[in-house]
PDB file of C-alpha atoms and ligand atoms in Angstrom:
ATOM      1  CA  MET A   1     -16.982 -14.907  54.502  1.00  0.00           C
ATOM      2  CA  SER A   2     -14.447 -14.677  51.698  1.00  0.00           C
ATOM      3  CA  ASP A   3     -10.643 -14.814  51.999  1.00  0.00           C
ATOM      4  CA  GLN A   4     -10.614 -11.157  51.001  1.00  0.00           C
ATOM      5  CA  ASP A   5     -11.714 -10.340  54.518  1.00  0.00           C
ATOM      6  CA  GLU A   6      -8.322 -11.286  55.861  1.00  0.00           C
ATOM      7  CA  ASP A   7      -6.853  -8.223  54.125  1.00  0.00           C
ATOM      8  CA  ILE A   8      -9.368  -5.718  55.378  1.00  0.00           C
ATOM      9  CA  ILE A   9      -7.933  -3.092  57.679  1.00  0.00           C
ATOM     10  CA  LEU A  10     -10.841  -2.037  59.821  1.00  0.00           C
ATOM     11  CA  LYS A  11      -9.568   1.401  60.673  1.00  0.00           C
ATOM     12  CA  ASP A  12      -9.331   2.285  56.967  1.00  0.00           C
ATOM     13  CA  LEU A  13     -13.076   1.777  56.463  1.00  0.00           C
ATOM     14  CA  ASP A  14     -15.546   4.624  56.717  1.00  0.00           C
ATOM     15  CA  ASP A  15     -18.259   4.372  59.371  1.00  0.00           C
ATOM     16  CA  ASN A  16     -20.881   2.669  57.192  1.00  0.00           C
ATOM     17  CA  GLU A  17     -18.395   0.195  55.757  1.00  0.00           C
ATOM     18  CA  LEU A  18     -17.059  -0.535  59.207  1.00  0.00           C
ATOM     19  CA  VAL A  19     -20.505  -1.198  60.651  1.00  0.00           C
ATOM     20  CA  ALA A  20     -21.303  -3.533  57.743  1.00  0.00           C
ATOM     21  CA  GLN A  21     -17.953  -5.278  58.199  1.00  0.00           C
ATOM     22  CA  MET A  22     -18.571  -5.666  61.920  1.00  0.00           C
ATOM     23  CA  GLN A  23     -21.918  -7.287  61.201  1.00  0.00           C
ATOM     24  CA  ASP A  24     -20.134  -9.711  58.834  1.00  0.00           C
ATOM     25  CA  ASP A  25     -17.458 -10.382  61.451  1.00  0.00           C
ATOM     26  CA  LEU A  26     -20.106 -10.971  64.096  1.00  0.00           C
ATOM     27  CA  TYR A  27     -21.784 -13.408  61.741  1.00  0.00           C
ATOM     28  CA  ASP A  28     -18.456 -15.190  61.358  1.00  0.00           C
ATOM     29  CA  GLY A  29     -17.817 -15.197  65.095  1.00  0.00           C
ATOM     30  CA  MET A  30     -14.600 -13.190  64.828  1.00  0.00           C
ATOM     31  CA  ILE A  31     -14.103 -11.969  68.375  1.00  0.00           C
ATOM     32  CA  PRO A  32     -10.934  -9.822  67.926  1.00  0.00           C
ATOM     33  CA  GLU A  33     -12.332  -8.089  64.828  1.00  0.00           C
ATOM     34  CA  VAL A  34     -15.678  -7.286  66.453  1.00  0.00           C
ATOM     35  CA  THR A  35     -13.888  -6.012  69.521  1.00  0.00           C
ATOM     36  CA  GLU A  36     -11.517  -3.913  67.417  1.00  0.00           C
ATOM     37  CA  GLY A  37     -14.395  -2.491  65.356  1.00  0.00           C
ATOM     38  CA  THR A  38     -16.210  -1.541  68.533  1.00  0.00           C
ATOM     39  CA  GLN A  39     -13.128   0.272  69.792  1.00  0.00           C
ATOM     40  CA  ILE A  40     -12.662   2.112  66.492  1.00  0.00           C
ATOM     41  CA  LEU A  41     -16.244   3.396  66.487  1.00  0.00           C
ATOM     42  CA  LEU A  42     -15.889   4.533  70.092  1.00  0.00           C
ATOM     43  CA  ASP A  43     -12.600   6.269  69.208  1.00  0.00           C
ATOM     44  CA  ARG A  44     -14.432   8.034  66.374  1.00  0.00           C
ATOM     45  CA  GLY A  45     -16.827   9.470  68.926  1.00  0.00           C
ATOM     46  CA  TRP A  46     -19.750   7.114  68.404  1.00  0.00           C
ATOM     47  CA  ASP A  47     -22.193   6.912  71.268  1.00  0.00           C
ATOM     48  CA  ALA A  48     -21.971   3.505  72.977  1.00  0.00           C
ATOM     49  CA  ASN A  49     -25.696   2.898  72.468  1.00  0.00           C
ATOM     50  CA  MET A  50     -25.325   3.499  68.735  1.00  0.00           C
ATOM     51  CA  VAL A  51     -22.428   1.067  68.486  1.00  0.00           C
ATOM     52  CA  LEU A  52     -24.473  -1.465  70.396  1.00  0.00           C
ATOM     53  CA  ASN A  53     -27.629  -1.122  68.342  1.00  0.00           C
ATOM     54  CA  ASP A  54     -26.314  -0.425  64.835  1.00  0.00           C
ATOM     55  CA  ALA A  55     -23.382  -2.823  64.793  1.00  0.00           C
ATOM     56  CA  LEU A  56     -23.880  -5.524  67.422  1.00  0.00           C
ATOM     57  CA  VAL A  57     -27.625  -5.953  67.955  1.00  0.00           C
ATOM     58  CA  GLU A  58     -28.350  -5.564  64.241  1.00  0.00           C
ATOM     59  CA  GLY A  59     -25.600  -8.097  63.464  1.00  0.00           C
ATOM     60  CA  MET A  60     -27.133 -10.520  65.925  1.00  0.00           C
ATOM     61  CA  ARG A  61     -30.560 -10.026  64.342  1.00  0.00           C
ATOM     62  CA  ILE A  62     -29.124 -11.222  61.021  1.00  0.00           C
ATOM     63  CA  VAL A  63     -27.522 -14.203  62.761  1.00  0.00           C
ATOM     64  CA  GLY A  64     -30.909 -14.994  64.321  1.00  0.00           C
ATOM     65  CA  GLU A  65     -32.651 -15.017  60.956  1.00  0.00           C
ATOM     66  CA  ASP A  66     -30.164 -17.433  59.444  1.00  0.00           C
ATOM     67  CA  PHE A  67     -30.302 -19.594  62.565  1.00  0.00           C
ATOM     68  CA  ARG A  68     -34.080 -19.728  62.211  1.00  0.00           C
ATOM     69  CA  ASP A  69     -33.776 -20.617  58.523  1.00  0.00           C
ATOM     70  CA  GLY A  70     -31.329 -23.451  59.154  1.00  0.00           C
ATOM     71  CA  ILE A  71     -28.376 -21.684  57.502  1.00  0.00           C
ATOM     72  CA  LEU A  72     -26.450 -21.331  60.765  1.00  0.00           C
ATOM     73  CA  PHE A  73     -26.258 -23.914  63.542  1.00  0.00           C
ATOM     74  CA  VAL A  74     -25.695 -23.798  67.287  1.00  0.00           C
ATOM     75  CA  PRO A  75     -21.853 -23.836  67.283  1.00  0.00           C
ATOM     76  CA  GLU A  76     -21.735 -20.962  64.796  1.00  0.00           C
ATOM     77  CA  VAL A  77     -24.341 -18.955  66.670  1.00  0.00           C
ATOM     78  CA  LEU A  78     -22.404 -19.510  69.867  1.00  0.00           C
ATOM     79  CA  GLN A  79     -19.322 -18.067  68.163  1.00  0.00           C
ATOM     80  CA  SER A  80     -21.367 -15.055  67.093  1.00  0.00           C
ATOM     81  CA  ALA A  81     -22.647 -14.665  70.624  1.00  0.00           C
ATOM     82  CA  ASN A  82     -19.078 -14.727  71.908  1.00  0.00           C
ATOM     83  CA  ALA A  83     -18.060 -12.119  69.343  1.00  0.00           C
ATOM     84  CA  MET A  84     -20.946  -9.955  70.500  1.00  0.00           C
ATOM     85  CA  LYS A  85     -19.767 -10.358  74.077  1.00  0.00           C
ATOM     86  CA  GLY A  86     -16.295  -9.209  72.976  1.00  0.00           C
ATOM     87  CA  GLY A  87     -17.764  -5.930  71.774  1.00  0.00           C
ATOM     88  CA  MET A  88     -20.049  -5.634  74.760  1.00  0.00           C
ATOM     89  CA  GLY A  89     -17.053  -5.981  77.057  1.00  0.00           C
ATOM     90  CA  LEU A  90     -15.837  -2.612  75.805  1.00  0.00           C
ATOM     91  CA  LEU A  91     -19.263  -1.002  75.956  1.00  0.00           C
ATOM     92  CA  ARG A  92     -20.094  -2.281  79.397  1.00  0.00           C
ATOM     93  CA  PRO A  93     -18.047   0.207  81.450  1.00  0.00           C
ATOM     94  CA  ILE A  94     -19.371   3.075  79.338  1.00  0.00           C
ATOM     95  CA  LEU A  95     -23.007   2.032  79.513  1.00  0.00           C
ATOM     96  CA  ALA A  96     -22.673   1.287  83.188  1.00  0.00           C
ATOM     97  CA  ASN A  97     -20.769   4.465  83.966  1.00  0.00           C
ATOM     98  CA  SER A  98     -23.413   6.109  86.044  1.00  0.00           C
ATOM     99  CA  SER A  99     -23.371   9.701  87.114  1.00  0.00           C
ATOM    100  CA  VAL A 100     -25.694   8.690  89.926  1.00  0.00           C
ATOM    101  CA  ASN A 101     -23.922   8.334  93.245  1.00  0.00           C
ATOM    102  CA  SER A 102     -26.532   6.645  95.361  1.00  0.00           C
ATOM    103  CA  SER A 103     -28.465   3.637  94.128  1.00  0.00           C
ATOM    104  CA  VAL A 104     -31.733   4.390  92.359  1.00  0.00           C
ATOM    105  CA  GLY A 105     -33.035   1.010  93.459  1.00  0.00           C
ATOM    106  CA  THR A 106     -32.094  -2.645  93.633  1.00  0.00           C
ATOM    107  CA  PHE A 107     -32.640  -4.971  90.704  1.00  0.00           C
ATOM    108  CA  VAL A 108     -32.318  -8.739  90.486  1.00  0.00           C
ATOM    109  CA  ILE A 109     -32.331 -10.353  87.051  1.00  0.00           C
ATOM    110  CA  GLY A 110     -31.995 -13.879  85.731  1.00  0.00           C
ATOM    111  CA  THR A 111     -32.819 -16.017  82.719  1.00  0.00           C
ATOM    112  CA  VAL A 112     -35.440 -18.608  83.614  1.00  0.00           C
ATOM    113  CA  LYS A 113     -35.033 -22.332  84.088  1.00  0.00           C
ATOM    114  CA  GLY A 114     -34.267 -24.312  80.932  1.00  0.00           C
ATOM    115  CA  ASP A 115     -32.965 -21.274  79.099  1.00  0.00           C
ATOM    116  CA  ILE A 116     -29.299 -20.444  78.597  1.00  0.00           C
ATOM    117  CA  HIS A 117     -29.641 -17.295  76.474  1.00  0.00           C
ATOM    118  CA  ASP A 118     -27.915 -14.504  78.348  1.00  0.00           C
ATOM    119  CA  ILE A 119     -27.018 -11.699  75.950  1.00  0.00           C
ATOM    120  CA  GLY A 120     -30.288  -9.806  76.342  1.00  0.00           C
ATOM    121  CA  LYS A 121     -30.286 -10.312  80.093  1.00  0.00           C
ATOM    122  CA  ASN A 122     -26.709  -9.043  80.310  1.00  0.00           C
ATOM    123  CA  LEU A 123     -27.624  -5.986  78.291  1.00  0.00           C
ATOM    124  CA  VAL A 124     -30.567  -5.212  80.517  1.00  0.00           C
ATOM    125  CA  GLY A 125     -28.346  -5.587  83.576  1.00  0.00           C
ATOM    126  CA  MET A 126     -25.719  -3.290  82.068  1.00  0.00           C
ATOM    127  CA  MET A 127     -28.230  -0.605  81.154  1.00  0.00           C
ATOM    128  CA  MET A 128     -29.845  -0.784  84.576  1.00  0.00           C
ATOM    129  CA  GLU A 129     -26.434  -0.383  86.159  1.00  0.00           C
ATOM    130  CA  GLY A 130     -25.883   2.600  83.896  1.00  0.00           C
ATOM    131  CA  ALA A 131     -29.132   4.081  85.152  1.00  0.00           C
ATOM    132  CA  GLY A 132     -27.879   3.821  88.723  1.00  0.00           C
ATOM    133  CA  PHE A 133     -29.529   0.610  89.887  1.00  0.00           C
ATOM    134  CA  ASP A 134     -27.736  -1.814  92.135  1.00  0.00           C
ATOM    135  CA  VAL A 135     -27.862  -4.914  89.912  1.00  0.00           C
ATOM    136  CA  HIS A 136     -27.621  -8.554  90.966  1.00  0.00           C
ATOM    137  CA  ASP A 137     -27.460 -10.983  88.062  1.00  0.00           C
ATOM    138  CA  ILE A 138     -28.311 -14.538  89.077  1.00  0.00           C
ATOM    139  CA  GLY A 139     -27.364 -15.970  85.685  1.00  0.00           C
ATOM    140  CA  ILE A 140     -29.047 -18.420  83.345  1.00  0.00           C
ATOM    141  CA  ASN A 141     -31.226 -21.487  83.902  1.00  0.00           C
ATOM    142  CA  SER A 142     -32.606 -20.002  87.104  1.00  0.00           C
ATOM    143  CA  ASP A 143     -35.225 -22.032  88.908  1.00  0.00           C
ATOM    144  CA  VAL A 144     -37.729 -20.633  91.354  1.00  0.00           C
ATOM    145  CA  ASP A 145     -35.532 -21.411  94.360  1.00  0.00           C
ATOM    146  CA  LYS A 146     -32.703 -19.386  92.862  1.00  0.00           C
ATOM    147  CA  TYR A 147     -34.998 -16.396  92.348  1.00  0.00           C
ATOM    148  CA  LEU A 148     -36.382 -16.713  95.872  1.00  0.00           C
ATOM    149  CA  ALA A 149     -32.898 -16.968  97.365  1.00  0.00           C
ATOM    150  CA  ALA A 150     -31.814 -13.852  95.475  1.00  0.00           C
ATOM    151  CA  ILE A 151     -34.911 -11.972  96.627  1.00  0.00           C
ATOM    152  CA  GLU A 152     -34.207 -13.001 100.198  1.00  0.00           C
ATOM    153  CA  GLU A 153     -30.549 -11.987  99.944  1.00  0.00           C
ATOM    154  CA  HIS A 154     -30.809  -8.721  97.996  1.00  0.00           C
ATOM    155  CA  LYS A 155     -34.301  -7.489  98.868  1.00  0.00           C
ATOM    156  CA  PRO A 156     -34.700  -5.948  95.419  1.00  0.00           C
ATOM    157  CA  ASP A 157     -37.229  -3.301  94.491  1.00  0.00           C
ATOM    158  CA  ILE A 158     -37.546  -4.929  91.110  1.00  0.00           C
ATOM    159  CA  LEU A 159     -37.274  -8.493  89.889  1.00  0.00           C
ATOM    160  CA  GLY A 160     -36.463  -9.029  86.207  1.00  0.00           C
ATOM    161  CA  MET A 161     -36.881 -12.267  84.301  1.00  0.00           C
ATOM    162  CA  SER A 162     -35.662 -13.057  80.817  1.00  0.00           C
ATOM    163  CA  ALA A 163     -36.706 -15.869  78.452  1.00  0.00           C
ATOM    164  CA  LEU A 164     -35.826 -16.391  74.811  1.00  0.00           C
ATOM    165  CA  LEU A 165     -37.651 -19.622  74.133  1.00  0.00           C
ATOM    166  CA  THR A 166     -41.357 -20.202  73.749  1.00  0.00           C
ATOM    167  CA  THR A 167     -40.810 -23.358  75.797  1.00  0.00           C
ATOM    168  CA  THR A 168     -39.241 -21.524  78.750  1.00  0.00           C
ATOM    169  CA  MET A 169     -41.335 -18.366  78.929  1.00  0.00           C
ATOM    170  CA  PRO A 170     -44.156 -20.133  80.841  1.00  0.00           C
ATOM    171  CA  TYR A 171     -41.691 -20.704  83.668  1.00  0.00           C
ATOM    172  CA  MET A 172     -41.977 -17.021  84.530  1.00  0.00           C
ATOM    173  CA  LYS A 173     -45.497 -17.776  85.710  1.00  0.00           C
ATOM    174  CA  VAL A 174     -44.170 -20.529  87.962  1.00  0.00           C
ATOM    175  CA  VAL A 175     -41.969 -17.964  89.711  1.00  0.00           C
ATOM    176  CA  ILE A 176     -44.758 -15.406  90.006  1.00  0.00           C
ATOM    177  CA  ASP A 177     -47.309 -17.992  91.205  1.00  0.00           C
ATOM    178  CA  THR A 178     -44.869 -19.182  93.852  1.00  0.00           C
ATOM    179  CA  MET A 179     -44.416 -15.618  95.042  1.00  0.00           C
ATOM    180  CA  VAL A 180     -48.211 -15.238  95.205  1.00  0.00           C
ATOM    181  CA  GLU A 181     -48.495 -18.476  97.219  1.00  0.00           C
ATOM    182  CA  LYS A 182     -45.890 -17.197  99.642  1.00  0.00           C
ATOM    183  CA  GLY A 183     -47.761 -13.919 100.038  1.00  0.00           C
ATOM    184  CA  MET A 184     -44.789 -11.902  98.813  1.00  0.00           C
ATOM    185  CA  ARG A 185     -45.834 -11.058  95.245  1.00  0.00           C
ATOM    186  CA  ASP A 186     -47.044  -7.550  96.025  1.00  0.00           C
ATOM    187  CA  ASP A 187     -43.800  -6.596  97.758  1.00  0.00           C
ATOM    188  CA  TYR A 188     -41.938  -6.528  94.439  1.00  0.00           C
ATOM    189  CA  THR A 189     -42.255  -5.057  90.992  1.00  0.00           C
ATOM    190  CA  ILE A 190     -41.820  -7.788  88.409  1.00  0.00           C
ATOM    191  CA  LEU A 191     -40.623  -6.938  84.901  1.00  0.00           C
ATOM    192  CA  VAL A 192     -40.276  -9.532  82.169  1.00  0.00           C
ATOM    193  CA  GLY A 193     -38.643  -9.499  78.747  1.00  0.00           C
ATOM    194  CA  GLY A 194     -37.259 -11.567  75.910  1.00  0.00           C
ATOM    195  CA  ALA A 195     -37.854 -11.861  72.181  1.00  0.00           C
ATOM    196  CA  PRO A 196     -40.868 -14.220  72.208  1.00  0.00           C
ATOM    197  CA  LEU A 197     -42.810 -12.294  74.875  1.00  0.00           C
ATOM    198  CA  ASN A 198     -45.321  -9.515  74.437  1.00  0.00           C
ATOM    199  CA  GLU A 199     -47.494  -7.286  76.570  1.00  0.00           C
ATOM    200  CA  GLU A 200     -50.418  -9.707  76.623  1.00  0.00           C
ATOM    201  CA  PHE A 201     -48.180 -12.470  77.895  1.00  0.00           C
ATOM    202  CA  GLY A 202     -46.737 -10.230  80.591  1.00  0.00           C
ATOM    203  CA  ALA A 203     -50.228  -9.313  81.763  1.00  0.00           C
ATOM    204  CA  ALA A 204     -51.479 -12.910  81.566  1.00  0.00           C
ATOM    205  CA  ILE A 205     -48.768 -14.260  83.866  1.00  0.00           C
ATOM    206  CA  GLY A 206     -49.234 -11.444  86.378  1.00  0.00           C
ATOM    207  CA  ALA A 207     -46.061  -9.444  85.747  1.00  0.00           C
ATOM    208  CA  ASP A 208     -46.167  -5.704  86.330  1.00  0.00           C
ATOM    209  CA  ALA A 209     -44.844  -4.989  82.846  1.00  0.00           C
ATOM    210  CA  TYR A 210     -43.315  -6.485  79.738  1.00  0.00           C
ATOM    211  CA  CYS A 211     -40.232  -4.645  78.463  1.00  0.00           C
ATOM    212  CA  ARG A 212     -39.508  -4.784  74.757  1.00  0.00           C
ATOM    213  CA  ASP A 213     -35.826  -3.967  75.126  1.00  0.00           C
ATOM    214  CA  ALA A 214     -33.187  -2.856  77.603  1.00  0.00           C
ATOM    215  CA  ALA A 215     -33.963   0.840  77.196  1.00  0.00           C
ATOM    216  CA  VAL A 216     -37.649   0.218  77.885  1.00  0.00           C
ATOM    217  CA  ALA A 217     -36.667  -1.891  80.899  1.00  0.00           C
ATOM    218  CA  VAL A 218     -34.742   1.065  82.335  1.00  0.00           C
ATOM    219  CA  GLU A 219     -37.568   3.528  81.681  1.00  0.00           C
ATOM    220  CA  THR A 220     -40.157   1.169  83.133  1.00  0.00           C
ATOM    221  CA  ALA A 221     -38.035   0.437  86.192  1.00  0.00           C
ATOM    222  CA  LYS A 222     -37.554   4.161  86.804  1.00  0.00           C
ATOM    223  CA  GLU A 223     -41.310   4.765  86.500  1.00  0.00           C
ATOM    224  CA  PHE A 224     -42.049   2.079  89.079  1.00  0.00           C
ATOM    225  CA  MET A 225     -39.408   3.481  91.404  1.00  0.00           C
ATOM    226  CA  ALA A 226     -40.906   6.967  91.073  1.00  0.00           C
ATOM    227  CA  LYS A 227     -44.363   5.566  91.904  1.00  0.00           C
ATOM    228  CA  LYS A 228     -42.921   3.727  94.904  1.00  0.00           C
ATOM    229  CA  HIS A 229     -41.260   6.893  96.203  1.00  0.00           C
ATOM    230  CA  ASN A 230     -44.453   8.897  95.723  1.00  0.00           C
ATOM    231  CA  GLN A 231     -46.467   6.282  97.616  1.00  0.00           C
ATOM    232  CA  MET A 232     -43.929   6.284 100.447  1.00  0.00           C
ATOM    233  CA  ALA A 233     -43.979  10.076 100.594  1.00  0.00           C
ATOM    234  CA  ALA A 234     -47.797  10.104 100.645  1.00  0.00           C
ATOM    235  CA  GLY A 235     -48.111   7.314 103.208  1.00  0.00           C
TER     236      GLY A 235
HETATM  237 CO1  B1M B   1     -31.046 -19.599  70.529  1.00  0.00          CO
HETATM  238  N1  B1M B   1     -32.870 -19.434  69.866  1.00  0.00           N
HETATM  239  N2  B1M B   1     -31.337 -21.497  70.887  1.00  0.00           N
HETATM  240  N3  B1M B   1     -29.159 -19.648  70.949  1.00  0.00           N
HETATM  241  N4  B1M B   1     -30.922 -17.877  69.780  1.00  0.00           N
HETATM  242  C1  B1M B   1     -33.338 -18.108  69.507  1.00  0.00           C
HETATM  243  C2  B1M B   1     -33.986 -17.437  70.701  1.00  0.00           C
HETATM  244  C3  B1M B   1     -34.361 -18.403  68.343  1.00  0.00           C
HETATM  245  C4  B1M B   1     -35.464 -17.351  68.186  1.00  0.00           C
HETATM  246  C5  B1M B   1     -33.571 -18.621  67.029  1.00  0.00           C
HETATM  247  C6  B1M B   1     -34.457 -18.876  65.854  1.00  0.00           C
HETATM  248  O1  B1M B   1     -34.924 -19.961  65.667  1.00  0.00           O
HETATM  249  N5  B1M B   1     -34.669 -17.858  65.070  1.00  0.00           N
HETATM  250  C7  B1M B   1     -34.905 -19.827  68.754  1.00  0.00           C
HETATM  251  C8  B1M B   1     -36.129 -19.826  69.663  1.00  0.00           C
HETATM  252  C9  B1M B   1     -37.386 -20.257  68.933  1.00  0.00           C
HETATM  253  C10 B1M B   1     -38.531 -20.342  69.842  1.00  0.00           C
HETATM  254  O2  B1M B   1     -38.478 -20.534  71.008  1.00  0.00           O
HETATM  255  N6  B1M B   1     -39.677 -20.193  69.232  1.00  0.00           N
HETATM  256  C11 B1M B   1     -33.686 -20.411  69.456  1.00  0.00           C
HETATM  257  C12 B1M B   1     -33.475 -21.799  69.676  1.00  0.00           C
HETATM  258  C13 B1M B   1     -34.511 -22.728  69.068  1.00  0.00           C
HETATM  259  C14 B1M B   1     -32.381 -22.293  70.410  1.00  0.00           C
HETATM  260  C15 B1M B   1     -32.074 -23.752  70.763  1.00  0.00           C
HETATM  261  C16 B1M B   1     -33.287 -24.585  71.210  1.00  0.00           C
HETATM  262  C17 B1M B   1     -31.382 -24.351  69.540  1.00  0.00           C
HETATM  263  C18 B1M B   1     -31.041 -25.811  69.653  1.00  0.00           C
HETATM  264  O3  B1M B   1     -30.353 -26.233  70.532  1.00  0.00           O
HETATM  265  N7  B1M B   1     -31.578 -26.546  68.706  1.00  0.00           N
HETATM  266  C19 B1M B   1     -31.034 -23.604  71.901  1.00  0.00           C
HETATM  267  C20 B1M B   1     -31.705 -23.505  73.274  1.00  0.00           C
HETATM  268  C21 B1M B   1     -30.722 -23.577  74.397  1.00  0.00           C
HETATM  269  C22 B1M B   1     -31.405 -23.282  75.730  1.00  0.00           C
HETATM  270  O4  B1M B   1     -31.555 -22.128  76.076  1.00  0.00           O
HETATM  271  N8  B1M B   1     -31.817 -24.322  76.424  1.00  0.00           N
HETATM  272  C23 B1M B   1     -30.434 -22.285  71.539  1.00  0.00           C
HETATM  273  C24 B1M B   1     -29.102 -21.962  71.805  1.00  0.00           C
HETATM  274  C25 B1M B   1     -28.524 -20.759  71.465  1.00  0.00           C
HETATM  275  C26 B1M B   1     -27.032 -20.472  71.629  1.00  0.00           C
HETATM  276  C27 B1M B   1     -26.401 -21.125  72.861  1.00  0.00           C
HETATM  277  C28 B1M B   1     -26.328 -21.004  70.390  1.00  0.00           C
HETATM  278  C29 B1M B   1     -27.011 -18.899  71.594  1.00  0.00           C
HETATM  279  C30 B1M B   1     -27.093 -18.250  72.991  1.00  0.00           C
HETATM  280  C31 B1M B   1     -25.770 -17.737  73.474  1.00  0.00           C
HETATM  281  C32 B1M B   1     -25.924 -16.828  74.670  1.00  0.00           C
HETATM  282  O5  B1M B   1     -26.930 -16.196  74.911  1.00  0.00           O
HETATM  283  N9  B1M B   1     -24.863 -16.800  75.440  1.00  0.00           N
HETATM  284  C33 B1M B   1     -28.314 -18.609  70.873  1.00  0.00           C
HETATM  285  C34 B1M B   1     -28.605 -17.344  70.281  1.00  0.00           C
HETATM  286  C35 B1M B   1     -27.479 -16.336  70.278  1.00  0.00           C
HETATM  287  C36 B1M B   1     -29.870 -17.049  69.717  1.00  0.00           C
HETATM  288  C37 B1M B   1     -30.285 -15.816  68.901  1.00  0.00           C
HETATM  289  C38 B1M B   1     -29.670 -15.985  67.509  1.00  0.00           C
HETATM  290  C39 B1M B   1     -29.908 -14.443  69.412  1.00  0.00           C
HETATM  291  C40 B1M B   1     -30.399 -14.133  70.826  1.00  0.00           C
HETATM  292  C41 B1M B   1     -29.746 -12.845  71.264  1.00  0.00           C
HETATM  293  O6  B1M B   1     -28.760 -12.875  71.980  1.00  0.00           O
HETATM  294  N10 B1M B   1     -30.256 -11.704  70.750  1.00  0.00           N
HETATM  295  C42 B1M B   1     -31.884 -15.959  68.909  1.00  0.00           C
HETATM  296  C43 B1M B   1     -32.551 -15.375  67.689  1.00  0.00           C
HETATM  297  C44 B1M B   1     -33.117 -13.996  67.962  1.00  0.00           C
HETATM  298  O7  B1M B   1     -33.530 -13.670  69.059  1.00  0.00           O
HETATM  299  N11 B1M B   1     -33.172 -13.200  66.944  1.00  0.00           N
HETATM  300  C45 B1M B   1     -32.067 -17.379  69.278  1.00  0.00           C
HETATM  301  C46 B1M B   1     -29.680 -10.394  71.014  1.00  0.00           C
HETATM  302  C47 B1M B   1     -30.243  -9.836  72.320  1.00  0.00           C
HETATM  303  C48 B1M B   1     -29.668  -8.445  72.519  1.00  0.00           C
HETATM  304  O8  B1M B   1     -31.649  -9.739  72.193  1.00  0.00           O
HETATM  305  O9  B1M B   1     -32.071 -11.577  73.870  1.00  0.00           O
HETATM  306  O10 B1M B   1     -33.992 -10.554  72.555  1.00  0.00           O
HETATM  307  P1  B1M B   1     -32.676 -10.395  73.233  1.00  0.00           P
HETATM  308  O11 B1M B   1     -32.805  -9.302  74.378  1.00  0.00           O
HETATM  309  C49 B1M B   1     -33.394  -8.034  74.192  1.00  0.00           C
HETATM  310  C50 B1M B   1     -34.902  -8.008  74.443  1.00  0.00           C
HETATM  311  O12 B1M B   1     -35.551  -9.213  74.200  1.00  0.00           O
HETATM  312  C51 B1M B   1     -35.021  -7.526  75.864  1.00  0.00           C
HETATM  313  O13 B1M B   1     -33.924  -6.642  75.978  1.00  0.00           O
HETATM  314  C52 B1M B   1     -32.796  -7.191  75.301  1.00  0.00           C
HETATM  315  C53 B1M B   1     -31.909  -6.062  74.853  1.00  0.00           C
HETATM  316  O14 B1M B   1     -32.575  -5.046  74.167  1.00  0.00           O
HETATM  317  N12 B1M B   1     -34.932  -8.462  76.982  1.00  0.00           N
HETATM  318  C54 B1M B   1     -35.391  -8.099  78.220  1.00  0.00           C
HETATM  319  C55 B1M B   1     -34.413  -9.696  77.080  1.00  0.00           C
HETATM  320  N13 B1M B   1     -34.512 -10.147  78.322  1.00  0.00           N
HETATM  321  C56 B1M B   1     -35.099  -9.194  79.063  1.00  0.00           C
HETATM  322  C57 B1M B   1     -35.427  -9.159  80.413  1.00  0.00           C
HETATM  323  C58 B1M B   1     -36.035  -8.024  80.910  1.00  0.00           C
HETATM  324  C59 B1M B   1     -36.327  -6.942  80.064  1.00  0.00           C
HETATM  325  C60 B1M B   1     -36.007  -6.958  78.713  1.00  0.00           C
HETATM  326  O15 B1M B   1     -36.327  -8.014  82.224  1.00  0.00           O
HETATM  327  C61 B1M B   1     -36.794  -6.884  82.801  1.00  0.00           C
END
């Protein structure tokens, strides 16, 4: 970005200008500015989901396009990711501030082996927490043993897997196949997500559902929990 940016006072911008500036700052990996912009929008009464989607996720989409086109490289994208995390740090307590007292269900989530992308996974975890789920995040680069250990420890209702690379998404099937082999597959609802996935892929690997985004993940998880409760009540 240009030197002019140094003189910009974020709080003097109107909402549209501020959102555009935040997307620029995210692109440039400017953590304090993205964090400050997030705070300003919240102070102006913006809904946390709107800040997330309009400023941060949209900014990251632009970063992704230029990464794909060879305009940005890994170190720059990492800076952008860190700037996004700066903003998300402020949104997290709001999104996760649940009015639900008792846990709606237990949810384990991790990014699969070979994959270190964690922003989407973190968002899903945050939104699930916000919906009242007890969330256990096992992190990135999770192999089948890590998933199995987390299942054993937390006894989740729902297992979530995230993958952002076409080369790592097949690993989800390794986890599911292992659960089938161990005769434990049907004890859990398995939801999968990540940019390169789609419904067909989710069905092909034997997941219960593919979730396009974090909001869909929450809705889908709630639907499965409702079904589970109905079955328990009936049986
Ligand atoms: Co990476 N990267 N990256 N990257 N990166 C992508 C994914 C890519 C599409 C960029 C591109 O070329 N356009 C491309 C993949 C191409 C492909 O596979 N066909 C790519 C590549 C190639 C790579 C490397 C191989 C680059 C290299 O080293 N040459 C490398 C791989 C490293 C590895 O994992 N082994 C790499 C590295 C990196 C960084 C480290 C620099 C950084 C990650 C930092 C971090 O996560 N801490 C990075 C980033 C940031 C991206 C992009 C730009 C942004 C991803 C992101 O955070 N999006 C990405 C381009 C893109 O996706 N547009 C790209 C924002 C996030 C909110 O969205 O993660 O999709 P997303 O999550 C959504 C939904 O998908 C869904 O809900 C979320 C919220 O709504 N969802 C779930 C996700 N997981 C879910 C789980 C669920 C449910 C829903 O469970 C129930």
